[in-house]
Short mmCIF file of C-alpha atoms and ligand atoms in Angstrom, two decimals:
data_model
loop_
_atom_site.label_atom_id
_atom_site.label_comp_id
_atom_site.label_asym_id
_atom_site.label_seq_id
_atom_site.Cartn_x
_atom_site.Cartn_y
_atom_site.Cartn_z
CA UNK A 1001 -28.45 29.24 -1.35
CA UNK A 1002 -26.23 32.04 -0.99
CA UNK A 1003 -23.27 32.53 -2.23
CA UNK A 1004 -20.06 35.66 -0.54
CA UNK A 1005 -17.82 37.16 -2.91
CA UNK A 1006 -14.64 38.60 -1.84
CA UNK A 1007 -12.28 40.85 -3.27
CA UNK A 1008 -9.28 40.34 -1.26
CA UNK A 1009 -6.02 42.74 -0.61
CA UNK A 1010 -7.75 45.38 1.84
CA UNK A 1011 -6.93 45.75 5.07
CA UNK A 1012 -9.22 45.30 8.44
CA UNK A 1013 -8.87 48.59 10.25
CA UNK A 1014 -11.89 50.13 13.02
CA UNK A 1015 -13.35 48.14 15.64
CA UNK A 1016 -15.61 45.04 15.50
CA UNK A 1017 -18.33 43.19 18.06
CA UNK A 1018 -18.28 39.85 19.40
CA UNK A 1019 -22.10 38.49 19.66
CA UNK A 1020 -23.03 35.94 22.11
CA UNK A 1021 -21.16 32.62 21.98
CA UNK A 1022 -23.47 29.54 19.96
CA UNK A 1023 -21.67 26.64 22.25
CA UNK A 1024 -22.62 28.79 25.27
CA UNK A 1025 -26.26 29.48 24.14
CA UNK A 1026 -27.35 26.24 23.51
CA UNK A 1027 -26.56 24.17 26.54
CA UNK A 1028 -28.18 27.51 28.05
CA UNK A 1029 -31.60 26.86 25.86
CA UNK A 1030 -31.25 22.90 26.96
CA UNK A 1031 -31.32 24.07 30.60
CA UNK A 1032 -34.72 25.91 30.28
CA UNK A 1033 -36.24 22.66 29.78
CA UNK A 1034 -35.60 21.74 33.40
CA UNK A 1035 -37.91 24.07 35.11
CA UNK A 1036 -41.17 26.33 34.16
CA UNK A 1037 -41.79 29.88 34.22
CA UNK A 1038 -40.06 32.40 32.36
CA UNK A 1039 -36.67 31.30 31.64
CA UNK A 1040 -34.83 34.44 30.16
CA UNK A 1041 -31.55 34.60 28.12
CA UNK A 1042 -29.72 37.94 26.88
CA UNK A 1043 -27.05 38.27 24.24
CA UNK A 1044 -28.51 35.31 22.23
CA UNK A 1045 -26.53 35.31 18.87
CA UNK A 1046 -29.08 35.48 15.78
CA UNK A 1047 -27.58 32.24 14.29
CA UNK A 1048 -29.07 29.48 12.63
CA UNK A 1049 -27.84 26.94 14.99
CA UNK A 1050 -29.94 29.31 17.54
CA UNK A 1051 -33.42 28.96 15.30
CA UNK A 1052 -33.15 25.65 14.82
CA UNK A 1053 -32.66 24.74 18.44
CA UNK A 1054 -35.54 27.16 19.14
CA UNK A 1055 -37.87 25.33 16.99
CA UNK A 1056 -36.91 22.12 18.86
CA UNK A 1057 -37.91 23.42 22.16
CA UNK A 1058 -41.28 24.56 20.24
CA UNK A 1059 -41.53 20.85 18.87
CA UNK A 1060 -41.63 19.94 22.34
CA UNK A 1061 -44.18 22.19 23.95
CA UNK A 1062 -41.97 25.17 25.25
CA UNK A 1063 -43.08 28.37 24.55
CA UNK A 1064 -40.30 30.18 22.75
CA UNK A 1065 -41.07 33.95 22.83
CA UNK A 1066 -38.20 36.01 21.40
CA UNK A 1067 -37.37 39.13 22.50
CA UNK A 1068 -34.53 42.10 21.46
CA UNK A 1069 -31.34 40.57 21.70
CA UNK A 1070 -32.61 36.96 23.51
CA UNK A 1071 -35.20 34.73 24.24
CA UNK A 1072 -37.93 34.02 26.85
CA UNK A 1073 -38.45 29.95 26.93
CA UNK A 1074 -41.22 28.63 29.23
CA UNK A 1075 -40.82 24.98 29.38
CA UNK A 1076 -43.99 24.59 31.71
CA UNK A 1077 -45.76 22.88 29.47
CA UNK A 1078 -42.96 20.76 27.54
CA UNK A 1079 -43.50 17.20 27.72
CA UNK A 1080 -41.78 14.38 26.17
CA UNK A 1081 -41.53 14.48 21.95
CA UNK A 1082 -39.38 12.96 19.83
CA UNK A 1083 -36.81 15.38 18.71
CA UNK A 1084 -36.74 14.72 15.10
CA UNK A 1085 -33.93 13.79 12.65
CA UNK A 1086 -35.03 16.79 10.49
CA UNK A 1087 -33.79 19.08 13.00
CA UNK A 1088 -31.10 17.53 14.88
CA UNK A 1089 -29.66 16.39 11.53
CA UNK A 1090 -29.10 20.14 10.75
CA UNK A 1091 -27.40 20.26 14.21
CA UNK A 1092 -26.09 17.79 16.25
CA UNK A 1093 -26.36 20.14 19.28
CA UNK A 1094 -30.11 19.14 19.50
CA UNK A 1095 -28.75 16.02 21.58
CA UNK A 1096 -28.66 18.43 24.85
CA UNK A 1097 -31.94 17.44 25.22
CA UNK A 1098 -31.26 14.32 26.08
CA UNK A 1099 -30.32 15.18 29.75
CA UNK A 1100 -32.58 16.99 30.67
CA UNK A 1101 -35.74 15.52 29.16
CA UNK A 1102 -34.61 12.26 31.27
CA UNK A 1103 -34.57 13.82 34.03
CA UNK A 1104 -37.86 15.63 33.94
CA UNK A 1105 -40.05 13.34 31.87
CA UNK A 1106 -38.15 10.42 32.76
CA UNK A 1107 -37.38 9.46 28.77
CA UNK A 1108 -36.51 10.96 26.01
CA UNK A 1109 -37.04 9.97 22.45
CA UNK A 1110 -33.41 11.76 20.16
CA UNK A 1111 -32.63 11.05 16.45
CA UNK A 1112 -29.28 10.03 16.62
CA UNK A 1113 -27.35 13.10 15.11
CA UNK A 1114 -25.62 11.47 12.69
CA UNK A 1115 -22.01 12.08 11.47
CA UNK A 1116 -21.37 15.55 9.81
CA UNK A 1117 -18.48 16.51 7.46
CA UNK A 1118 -15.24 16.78 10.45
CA UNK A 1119 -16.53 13.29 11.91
CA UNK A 1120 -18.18 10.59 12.74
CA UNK A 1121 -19.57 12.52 16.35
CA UNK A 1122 -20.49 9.29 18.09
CA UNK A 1123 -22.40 10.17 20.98
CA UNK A 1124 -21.38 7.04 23.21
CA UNK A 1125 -20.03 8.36 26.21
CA UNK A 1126 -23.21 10.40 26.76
CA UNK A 1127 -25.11 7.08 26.24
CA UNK A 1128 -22.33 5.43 28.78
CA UNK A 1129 -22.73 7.88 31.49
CA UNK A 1130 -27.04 7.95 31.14
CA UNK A 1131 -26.57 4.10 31.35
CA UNK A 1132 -24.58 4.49 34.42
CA UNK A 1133 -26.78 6.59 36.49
CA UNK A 1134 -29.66 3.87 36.21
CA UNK A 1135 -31.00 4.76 32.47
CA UNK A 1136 -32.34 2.40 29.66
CA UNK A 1137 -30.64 2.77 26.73
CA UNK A 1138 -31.96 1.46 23.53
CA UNK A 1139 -31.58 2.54 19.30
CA UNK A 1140 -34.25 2.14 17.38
CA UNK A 1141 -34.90 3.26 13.66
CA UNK A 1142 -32.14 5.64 13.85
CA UNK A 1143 -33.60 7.12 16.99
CA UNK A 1144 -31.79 6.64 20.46
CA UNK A 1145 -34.31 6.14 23.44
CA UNK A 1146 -33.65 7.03 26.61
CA UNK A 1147 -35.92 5.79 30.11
CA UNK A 1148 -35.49 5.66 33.76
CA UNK A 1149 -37.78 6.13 36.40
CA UNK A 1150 -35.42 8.19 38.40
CA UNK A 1151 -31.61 8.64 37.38
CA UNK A 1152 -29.72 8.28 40.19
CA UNK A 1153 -26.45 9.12 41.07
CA UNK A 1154 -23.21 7.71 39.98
CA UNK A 1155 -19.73 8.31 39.25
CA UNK A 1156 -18.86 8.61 35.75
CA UNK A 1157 -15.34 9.29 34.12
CA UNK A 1158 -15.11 10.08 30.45
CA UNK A 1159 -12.55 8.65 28.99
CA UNK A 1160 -12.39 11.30 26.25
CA UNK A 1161 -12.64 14.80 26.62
CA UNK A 1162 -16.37 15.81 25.93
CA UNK A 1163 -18.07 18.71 25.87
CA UNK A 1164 -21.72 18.10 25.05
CA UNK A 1165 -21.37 14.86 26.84
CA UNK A 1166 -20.22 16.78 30.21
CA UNK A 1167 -23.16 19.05 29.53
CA UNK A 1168 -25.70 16.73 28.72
CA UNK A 1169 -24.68 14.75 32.05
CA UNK A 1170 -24.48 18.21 34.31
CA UNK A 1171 -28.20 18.73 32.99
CA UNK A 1172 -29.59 15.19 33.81
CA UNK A 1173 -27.65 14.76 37.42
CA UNK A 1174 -29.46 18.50 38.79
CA UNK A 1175 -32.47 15.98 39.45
CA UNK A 1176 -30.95 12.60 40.31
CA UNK A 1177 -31.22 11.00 43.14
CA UNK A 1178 -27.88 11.34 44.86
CA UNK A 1179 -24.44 12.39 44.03
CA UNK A 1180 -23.04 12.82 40.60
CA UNK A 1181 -19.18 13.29 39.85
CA UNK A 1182 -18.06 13.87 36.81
CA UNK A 1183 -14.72 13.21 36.23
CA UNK A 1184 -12.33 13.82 32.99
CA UNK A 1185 -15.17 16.71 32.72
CA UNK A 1186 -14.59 19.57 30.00
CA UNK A 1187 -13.15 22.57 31.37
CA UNK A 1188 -14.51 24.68 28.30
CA UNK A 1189 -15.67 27.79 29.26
CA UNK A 1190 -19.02 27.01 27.82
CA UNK A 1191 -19.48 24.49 30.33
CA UNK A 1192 -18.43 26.44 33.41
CA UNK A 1193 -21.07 28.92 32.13
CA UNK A 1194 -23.61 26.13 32.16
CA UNK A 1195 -22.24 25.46 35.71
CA UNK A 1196 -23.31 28.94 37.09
CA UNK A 1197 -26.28 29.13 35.23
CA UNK A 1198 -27.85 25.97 36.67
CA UNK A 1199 -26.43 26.93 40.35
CA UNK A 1200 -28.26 30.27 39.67
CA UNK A 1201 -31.33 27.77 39.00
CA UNK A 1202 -30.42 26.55 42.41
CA UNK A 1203 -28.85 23.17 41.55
CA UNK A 1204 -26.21 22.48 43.96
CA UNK A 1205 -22.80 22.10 41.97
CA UNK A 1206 -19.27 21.75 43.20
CA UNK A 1207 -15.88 22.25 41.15
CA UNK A 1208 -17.52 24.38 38.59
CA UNK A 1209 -14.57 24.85 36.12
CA UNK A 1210 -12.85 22.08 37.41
CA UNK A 1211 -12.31 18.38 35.76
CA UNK A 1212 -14.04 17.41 38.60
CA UNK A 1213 -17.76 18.58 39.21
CA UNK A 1214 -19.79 17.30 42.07
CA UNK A 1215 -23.47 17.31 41.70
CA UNK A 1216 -26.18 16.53 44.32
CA UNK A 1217 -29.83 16.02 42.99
CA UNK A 1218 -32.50 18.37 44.03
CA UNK A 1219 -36.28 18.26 43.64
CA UNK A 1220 -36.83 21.93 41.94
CA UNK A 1221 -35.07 24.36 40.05
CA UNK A 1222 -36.14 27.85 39.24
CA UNK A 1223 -36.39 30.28 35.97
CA UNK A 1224 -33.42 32.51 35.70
CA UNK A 1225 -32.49 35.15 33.52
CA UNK A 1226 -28.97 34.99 32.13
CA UNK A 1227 -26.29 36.95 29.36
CA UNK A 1228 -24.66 34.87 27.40
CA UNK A 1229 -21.21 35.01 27.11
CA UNK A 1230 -19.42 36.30 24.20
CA UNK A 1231 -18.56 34.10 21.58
CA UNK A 1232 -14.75 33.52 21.78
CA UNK A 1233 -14.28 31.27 18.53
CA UNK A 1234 -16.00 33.96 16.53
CA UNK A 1235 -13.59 36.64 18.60
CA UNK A 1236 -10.90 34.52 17.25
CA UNK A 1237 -11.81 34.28 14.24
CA UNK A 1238 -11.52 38.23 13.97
CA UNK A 1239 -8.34 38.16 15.89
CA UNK A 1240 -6.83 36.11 13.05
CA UNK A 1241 -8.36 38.34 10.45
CA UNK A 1242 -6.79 41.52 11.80
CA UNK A 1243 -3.59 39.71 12.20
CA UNK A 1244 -3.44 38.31 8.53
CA UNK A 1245 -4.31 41.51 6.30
CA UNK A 1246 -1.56 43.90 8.27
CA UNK A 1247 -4.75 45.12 10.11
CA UNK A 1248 -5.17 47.13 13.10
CA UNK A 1249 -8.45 46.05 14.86
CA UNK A 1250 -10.19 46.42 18.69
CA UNK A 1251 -12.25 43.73 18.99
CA UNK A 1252 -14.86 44.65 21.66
CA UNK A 1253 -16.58 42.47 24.33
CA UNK A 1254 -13.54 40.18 23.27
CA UNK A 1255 -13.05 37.00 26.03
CA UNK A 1256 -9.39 37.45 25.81
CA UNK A 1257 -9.45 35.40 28.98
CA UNK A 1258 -10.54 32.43 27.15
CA UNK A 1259 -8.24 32.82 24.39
CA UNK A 1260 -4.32 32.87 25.72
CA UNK A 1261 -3.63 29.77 23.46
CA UNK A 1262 -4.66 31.43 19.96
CA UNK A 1263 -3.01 34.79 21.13
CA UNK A 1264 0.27 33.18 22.12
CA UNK A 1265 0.15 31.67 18.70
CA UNK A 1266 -0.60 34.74 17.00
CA UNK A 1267 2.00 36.35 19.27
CA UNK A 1268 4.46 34.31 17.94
CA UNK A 1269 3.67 34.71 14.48
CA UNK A 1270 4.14 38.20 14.66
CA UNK A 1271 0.96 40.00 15.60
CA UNK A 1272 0.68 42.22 18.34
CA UNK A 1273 -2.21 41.44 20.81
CA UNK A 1274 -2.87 43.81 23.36
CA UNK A 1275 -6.36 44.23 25.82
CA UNK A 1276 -7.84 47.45 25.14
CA UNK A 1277 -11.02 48.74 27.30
CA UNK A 1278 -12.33 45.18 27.78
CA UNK A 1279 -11.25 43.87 24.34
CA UNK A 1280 -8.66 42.89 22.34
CA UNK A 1281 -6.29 45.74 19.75
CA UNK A 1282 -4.94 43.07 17.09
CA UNK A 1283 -1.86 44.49 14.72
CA UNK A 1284 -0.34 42.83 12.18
CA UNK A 1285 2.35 45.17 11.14
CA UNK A 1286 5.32 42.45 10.89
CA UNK A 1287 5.47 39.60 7.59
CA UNK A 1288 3.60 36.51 9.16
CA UNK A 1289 6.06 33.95 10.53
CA UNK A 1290 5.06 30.40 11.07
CA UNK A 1291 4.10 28.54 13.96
CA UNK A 1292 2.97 24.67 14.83
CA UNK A 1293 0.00 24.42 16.01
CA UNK A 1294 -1.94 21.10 18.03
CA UNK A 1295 -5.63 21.29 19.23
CA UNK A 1296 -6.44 19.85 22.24
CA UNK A 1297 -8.94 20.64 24.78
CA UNK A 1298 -9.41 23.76 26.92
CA UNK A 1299 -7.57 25.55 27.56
CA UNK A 1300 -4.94 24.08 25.05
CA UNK A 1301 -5.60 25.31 21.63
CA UNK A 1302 -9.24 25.12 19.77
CA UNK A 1303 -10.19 22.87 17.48
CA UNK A 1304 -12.38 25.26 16.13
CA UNK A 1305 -9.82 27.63 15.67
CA UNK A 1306 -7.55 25.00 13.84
CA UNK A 1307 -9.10 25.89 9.94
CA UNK A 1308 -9.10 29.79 10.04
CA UNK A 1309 -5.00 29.63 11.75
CA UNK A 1310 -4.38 27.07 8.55
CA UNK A 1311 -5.92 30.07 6.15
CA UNK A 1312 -2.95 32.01 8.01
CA UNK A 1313 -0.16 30.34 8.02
CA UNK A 1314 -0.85 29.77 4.01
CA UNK A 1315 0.91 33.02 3.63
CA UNK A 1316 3.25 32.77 6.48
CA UNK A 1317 7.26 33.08 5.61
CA UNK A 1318 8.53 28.96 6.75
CA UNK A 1319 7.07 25.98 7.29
CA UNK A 1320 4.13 25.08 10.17
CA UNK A 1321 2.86 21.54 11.14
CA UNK A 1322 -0.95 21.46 12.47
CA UNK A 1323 -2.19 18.96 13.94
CA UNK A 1324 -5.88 17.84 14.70
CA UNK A 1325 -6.00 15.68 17.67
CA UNK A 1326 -10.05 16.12 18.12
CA UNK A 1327 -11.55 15.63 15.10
CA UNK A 1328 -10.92 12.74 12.38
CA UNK A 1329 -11.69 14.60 9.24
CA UNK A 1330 -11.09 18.60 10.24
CA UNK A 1331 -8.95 19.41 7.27
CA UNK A 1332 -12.12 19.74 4.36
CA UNK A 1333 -10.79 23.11 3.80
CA UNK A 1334 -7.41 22.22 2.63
CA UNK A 1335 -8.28 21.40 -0.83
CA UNK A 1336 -10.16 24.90 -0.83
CA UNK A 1337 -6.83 26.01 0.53
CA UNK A 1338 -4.87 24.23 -2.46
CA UNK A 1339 -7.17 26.22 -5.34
CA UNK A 1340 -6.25 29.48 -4.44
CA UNK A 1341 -2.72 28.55 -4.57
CA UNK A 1342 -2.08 27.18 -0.55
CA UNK A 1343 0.70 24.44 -0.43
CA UNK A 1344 -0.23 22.10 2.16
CA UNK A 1345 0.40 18.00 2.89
CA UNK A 1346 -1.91 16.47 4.37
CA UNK A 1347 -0.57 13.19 6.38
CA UNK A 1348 -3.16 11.51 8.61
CA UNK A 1349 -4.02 13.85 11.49
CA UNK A 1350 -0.91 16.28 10.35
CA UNK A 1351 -0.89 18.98 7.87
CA UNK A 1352 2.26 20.68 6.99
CA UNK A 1353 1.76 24.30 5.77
CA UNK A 1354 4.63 25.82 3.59
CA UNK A 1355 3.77 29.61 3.57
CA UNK A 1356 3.39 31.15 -0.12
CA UNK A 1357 3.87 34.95 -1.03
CA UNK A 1358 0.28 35.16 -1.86
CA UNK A 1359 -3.09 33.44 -2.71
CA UNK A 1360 -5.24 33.90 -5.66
CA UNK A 1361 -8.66 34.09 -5.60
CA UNK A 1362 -10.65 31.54 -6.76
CA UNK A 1363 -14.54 29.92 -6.77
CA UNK A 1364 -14.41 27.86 -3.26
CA UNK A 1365 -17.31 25.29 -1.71
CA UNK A 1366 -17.38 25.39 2.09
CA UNK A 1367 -17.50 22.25 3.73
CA UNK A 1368 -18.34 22.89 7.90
CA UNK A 1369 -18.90 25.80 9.66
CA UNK A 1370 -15.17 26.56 10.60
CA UNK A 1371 -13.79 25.71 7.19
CA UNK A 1372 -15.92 28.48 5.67
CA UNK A 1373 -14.58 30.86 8.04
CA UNK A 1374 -11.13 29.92 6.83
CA UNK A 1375 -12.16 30.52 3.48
CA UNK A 1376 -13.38 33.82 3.71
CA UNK A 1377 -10.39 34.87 5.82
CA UNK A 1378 -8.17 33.37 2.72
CA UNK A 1379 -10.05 35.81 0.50
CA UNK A 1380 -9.82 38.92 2.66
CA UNK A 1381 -5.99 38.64 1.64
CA UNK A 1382 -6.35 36.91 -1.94
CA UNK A 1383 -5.50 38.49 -5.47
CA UNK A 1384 -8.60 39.12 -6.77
CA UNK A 1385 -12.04 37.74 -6.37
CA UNK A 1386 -12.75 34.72 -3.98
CA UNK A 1387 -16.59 33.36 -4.05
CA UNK A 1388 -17.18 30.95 -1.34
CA UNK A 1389 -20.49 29.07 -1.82
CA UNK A 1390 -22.94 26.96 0.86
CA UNK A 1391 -22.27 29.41 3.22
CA UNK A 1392 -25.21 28.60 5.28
CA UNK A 1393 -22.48 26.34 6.51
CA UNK A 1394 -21.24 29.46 7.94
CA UNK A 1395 -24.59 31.51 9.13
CA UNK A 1396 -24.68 28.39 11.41
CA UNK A 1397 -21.99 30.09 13.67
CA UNK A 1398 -21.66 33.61 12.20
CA UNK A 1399 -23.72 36.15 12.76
CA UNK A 1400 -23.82 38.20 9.59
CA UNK A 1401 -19.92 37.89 9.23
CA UNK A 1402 -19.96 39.95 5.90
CA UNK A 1403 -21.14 43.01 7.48
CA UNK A 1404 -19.31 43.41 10.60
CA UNK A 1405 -15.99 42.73 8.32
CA UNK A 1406 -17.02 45.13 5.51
CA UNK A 1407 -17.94 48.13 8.31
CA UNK A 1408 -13.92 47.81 9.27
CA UNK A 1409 -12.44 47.48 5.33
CA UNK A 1410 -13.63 44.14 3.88
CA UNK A 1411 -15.12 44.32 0.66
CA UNK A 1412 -17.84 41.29 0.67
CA UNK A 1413 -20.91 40.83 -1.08
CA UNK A 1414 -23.88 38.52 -0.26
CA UNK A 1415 -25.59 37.33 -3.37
CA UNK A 1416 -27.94 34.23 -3.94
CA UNK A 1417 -26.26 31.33 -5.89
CA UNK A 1418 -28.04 30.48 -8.77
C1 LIG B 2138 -18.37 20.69 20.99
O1 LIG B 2138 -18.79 19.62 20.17
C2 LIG B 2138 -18.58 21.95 20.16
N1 LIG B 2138 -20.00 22.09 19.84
C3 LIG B 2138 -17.75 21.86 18.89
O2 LIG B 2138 -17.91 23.09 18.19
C4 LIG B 2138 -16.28 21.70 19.27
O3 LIG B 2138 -15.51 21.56 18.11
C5 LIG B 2138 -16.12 20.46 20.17
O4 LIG B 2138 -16.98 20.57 21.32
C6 LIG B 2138 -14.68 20.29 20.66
O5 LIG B 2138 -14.30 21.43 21.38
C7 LIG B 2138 -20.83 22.57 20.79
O6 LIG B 2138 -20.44 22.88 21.91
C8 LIG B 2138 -22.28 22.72 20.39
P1 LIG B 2138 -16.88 16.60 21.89
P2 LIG B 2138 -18.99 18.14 20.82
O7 LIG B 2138 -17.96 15.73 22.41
O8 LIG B 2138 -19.42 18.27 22.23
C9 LIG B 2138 -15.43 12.28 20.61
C10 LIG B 2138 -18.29 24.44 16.34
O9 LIG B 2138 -17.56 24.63 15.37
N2 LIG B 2138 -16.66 11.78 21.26
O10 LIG B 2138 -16.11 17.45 22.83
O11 LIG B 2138 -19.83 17.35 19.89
C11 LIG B 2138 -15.75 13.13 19.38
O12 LIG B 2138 -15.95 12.30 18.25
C12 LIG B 2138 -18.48 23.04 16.87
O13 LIG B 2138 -18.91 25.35 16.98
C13 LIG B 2138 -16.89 10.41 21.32
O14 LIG B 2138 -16.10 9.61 20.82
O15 LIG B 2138 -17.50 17.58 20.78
C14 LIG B 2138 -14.52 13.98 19.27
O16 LIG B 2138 -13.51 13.25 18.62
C15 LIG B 2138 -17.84 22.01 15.95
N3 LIG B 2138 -18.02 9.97 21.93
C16 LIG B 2138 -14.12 14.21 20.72
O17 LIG B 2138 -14.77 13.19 21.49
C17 LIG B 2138 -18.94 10.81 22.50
O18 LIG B 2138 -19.94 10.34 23.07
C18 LIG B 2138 -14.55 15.56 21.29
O19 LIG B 2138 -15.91 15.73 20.98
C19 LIG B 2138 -18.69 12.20 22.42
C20 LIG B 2138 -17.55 12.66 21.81
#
């Protein structure tokens, strides 16, 4: 396992690159599954989450070819395989098969994912709406099972926001027999993505980017070859960075159009957030005041953004309230928070941050993928050395973090942990 260690107090000053977005690329790599021929995707992010989801497609008879910068994924020859708990354990994401392998092979065979460390991540409203358009539902041995001769049509309302499940359903209904609305459906920008990518396949799709999306069933869909949108979590993530160690940073290829709730935030904290030749100059010149902050869903503010503004406000000048209204256990890095000197309550879903002058640096564990990034951004501003280990918690959704910080100022070292 490797281990980063930081030595905090420098500050982030050049420009930085945004790789492709995970959430995007995944429900992408699903998609492939529906059709054969070459199915091509650009801007792939080399993450882990990316691999492992590559080498579930391979489990299932795609041929996964990579190429520079993306992937070529030939699903003519896929047929139905259990996607096993050894993979989708190590990410939950590997449920997007579901969908899809329904509605080609008419069942599918998914370990059920399992909780992970910010929840329980029941996956009952994709079950719900599968049932609903005509689907056999049954668990077995840990394994959920999924038949129907032909899914047909039906409308489904979620009665919580989801975003895999409003995937997962968008992939099975392309081949249904019928209508499909989805309604209550996730207006992340992932899935509007997924939207024009399977239109481009030649599904026929209404209210793409809507709540509501409308989709009729057709026989065949064709390869495609497709960018992937830029990651706008990990864009945040630098956004927060530059803003927390006085920094001055252009973030390039930055989705600034998917991020107005984190930049009003970091507006109002004091940071100066400005587009700059497609991206995003972030300045924090002024001391770091505090600001609540609630996660909701798109195109309120991210839950995935929730840990690494927490690592922020730590060191802001008042008092901030965050709350987590998506997740049940999204606070693992508060304790992390606490060692290095971070004075934080937590009370149910609400933790109140009362900003100190300064952290010290201290030996951290990450927890989840998010929490990690928190913890590094802690220790870019930390007295002294910060070394946060299982960070392959955080090569799930960074690509090679400790590089593209060090080339604008960080000082960060990779070593193994013995
Ligand atoms: C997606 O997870 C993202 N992952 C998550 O990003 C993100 O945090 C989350 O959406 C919320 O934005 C991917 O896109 C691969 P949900 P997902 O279904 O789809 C409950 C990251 O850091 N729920 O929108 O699994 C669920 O428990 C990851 O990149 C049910 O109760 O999240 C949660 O409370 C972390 N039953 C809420 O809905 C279900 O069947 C939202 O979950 C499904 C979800």
């Amino acid at each position: 396992m490797d281990k980063l260690i930081i030595e905090g107090g420098n500050r982030l000053v050049g420009t930085i690159e945004v790789s492709g977005s995970k959430n995007s690329a995944l429900p992408l790599m699903a998609a492939a599954l529906l059709t054969g021929g070459k199915y091509t995707l650009t801007n792939l992010p080399k993450l882990k989450d990316i691999s492992t989801f590559k080498k579930v497609l391979s489990h299932m008879g795609c041929v996964v070819e990579n190429t520079d910068g993306g992937v070529i994924i030939d699903a003519s020859n896929a047929r139905m395989v259990e996607a096993p708990y050894d993979l989708v354990k190590t990410m939950r994401a590997s449920v997007l098969v579901l969908g899809p392998m329904v509605a080609r092979f008419k069942e599918a065979r998914v370990s059920l994912p399992g909780g992970c460390a910010i929840g329980a991540r029941p996956i009952n409203l994709h079950l719900m709406a599968l049932e609903k358009m005509g689907a056999e539902v049954e668990i077995q041995g840990g394994y959920v099972i999924v038949k129907a001769k032909n899914l047909k049509g039906a409308k489904i309302c979620f009665d919580t926001i989801t975003v895999t499940g409003t995937e997962n359903i968008m992939l099975a209904a392309v081949h249904a027999d019928g209508e499909t609305i989805i309604e209550n459906a996730a207006l992340e920008p992932e899935v509007t993505e997924l939207g024009y990518a399977l239109k481009k396949m030649g599904a026929d799709i209404d209210g793409i980017g809507t709540d509501k999306i409308t989709i009729r069933g057709v026989k065949e869909l064709r390869p495609i070859e497709y960018k992937v949108m830029p990651d706008r979590i990990e864009a945040g993530t630098f956004m927060v960075a530059a803003a927390m160690t006085t920094g001055n940073v252009l973030i390039k290829n930055c989705p600034a159009e998917h991020l107005d709730a984190l930049t009003d935030k970091l507006k109002a904290a004091g940071a100066s957030v400005k587009t700059e030749n497609g991206g995003v100059r972030v300045v924090g010149d002024k001391p770091i005041q505090s600001v609540d902050i609630k996660t909701y869903p798109y195109p309120a503010f991210p839950t995935d953004m929730q840990a690494q503004m927490m690592a922020m406000m730590s060191i802001s000048s008042g008092l901030s309230v965050i709350t987590e209204t998506i997740f049940e256990n999204r606070f693992m890095h508060v304790a992390e928070l606490q060692r290095m000197g971070a004075n934080i309550t937590v009370d149910g879903r609400n933790a109140v941050v009362k900003g100190v002058r300064s952290l010290s640096g201290a030996p951290l564990m990450a927890t989840d993928l998010r929490a990690s990034a928190s913890l590094v951004l802690a220790g870019l501003v930390a007295n002294g050395i910060t070394e946060v280990s299982r960070i392959y918690h955080l090569d799930r959704g960074y690509d090679a973090i400790e590089k593209k910080l060090n080339a604008i100022g960080a000082n960060i070292k990779r070593v193994k942990d013995e």
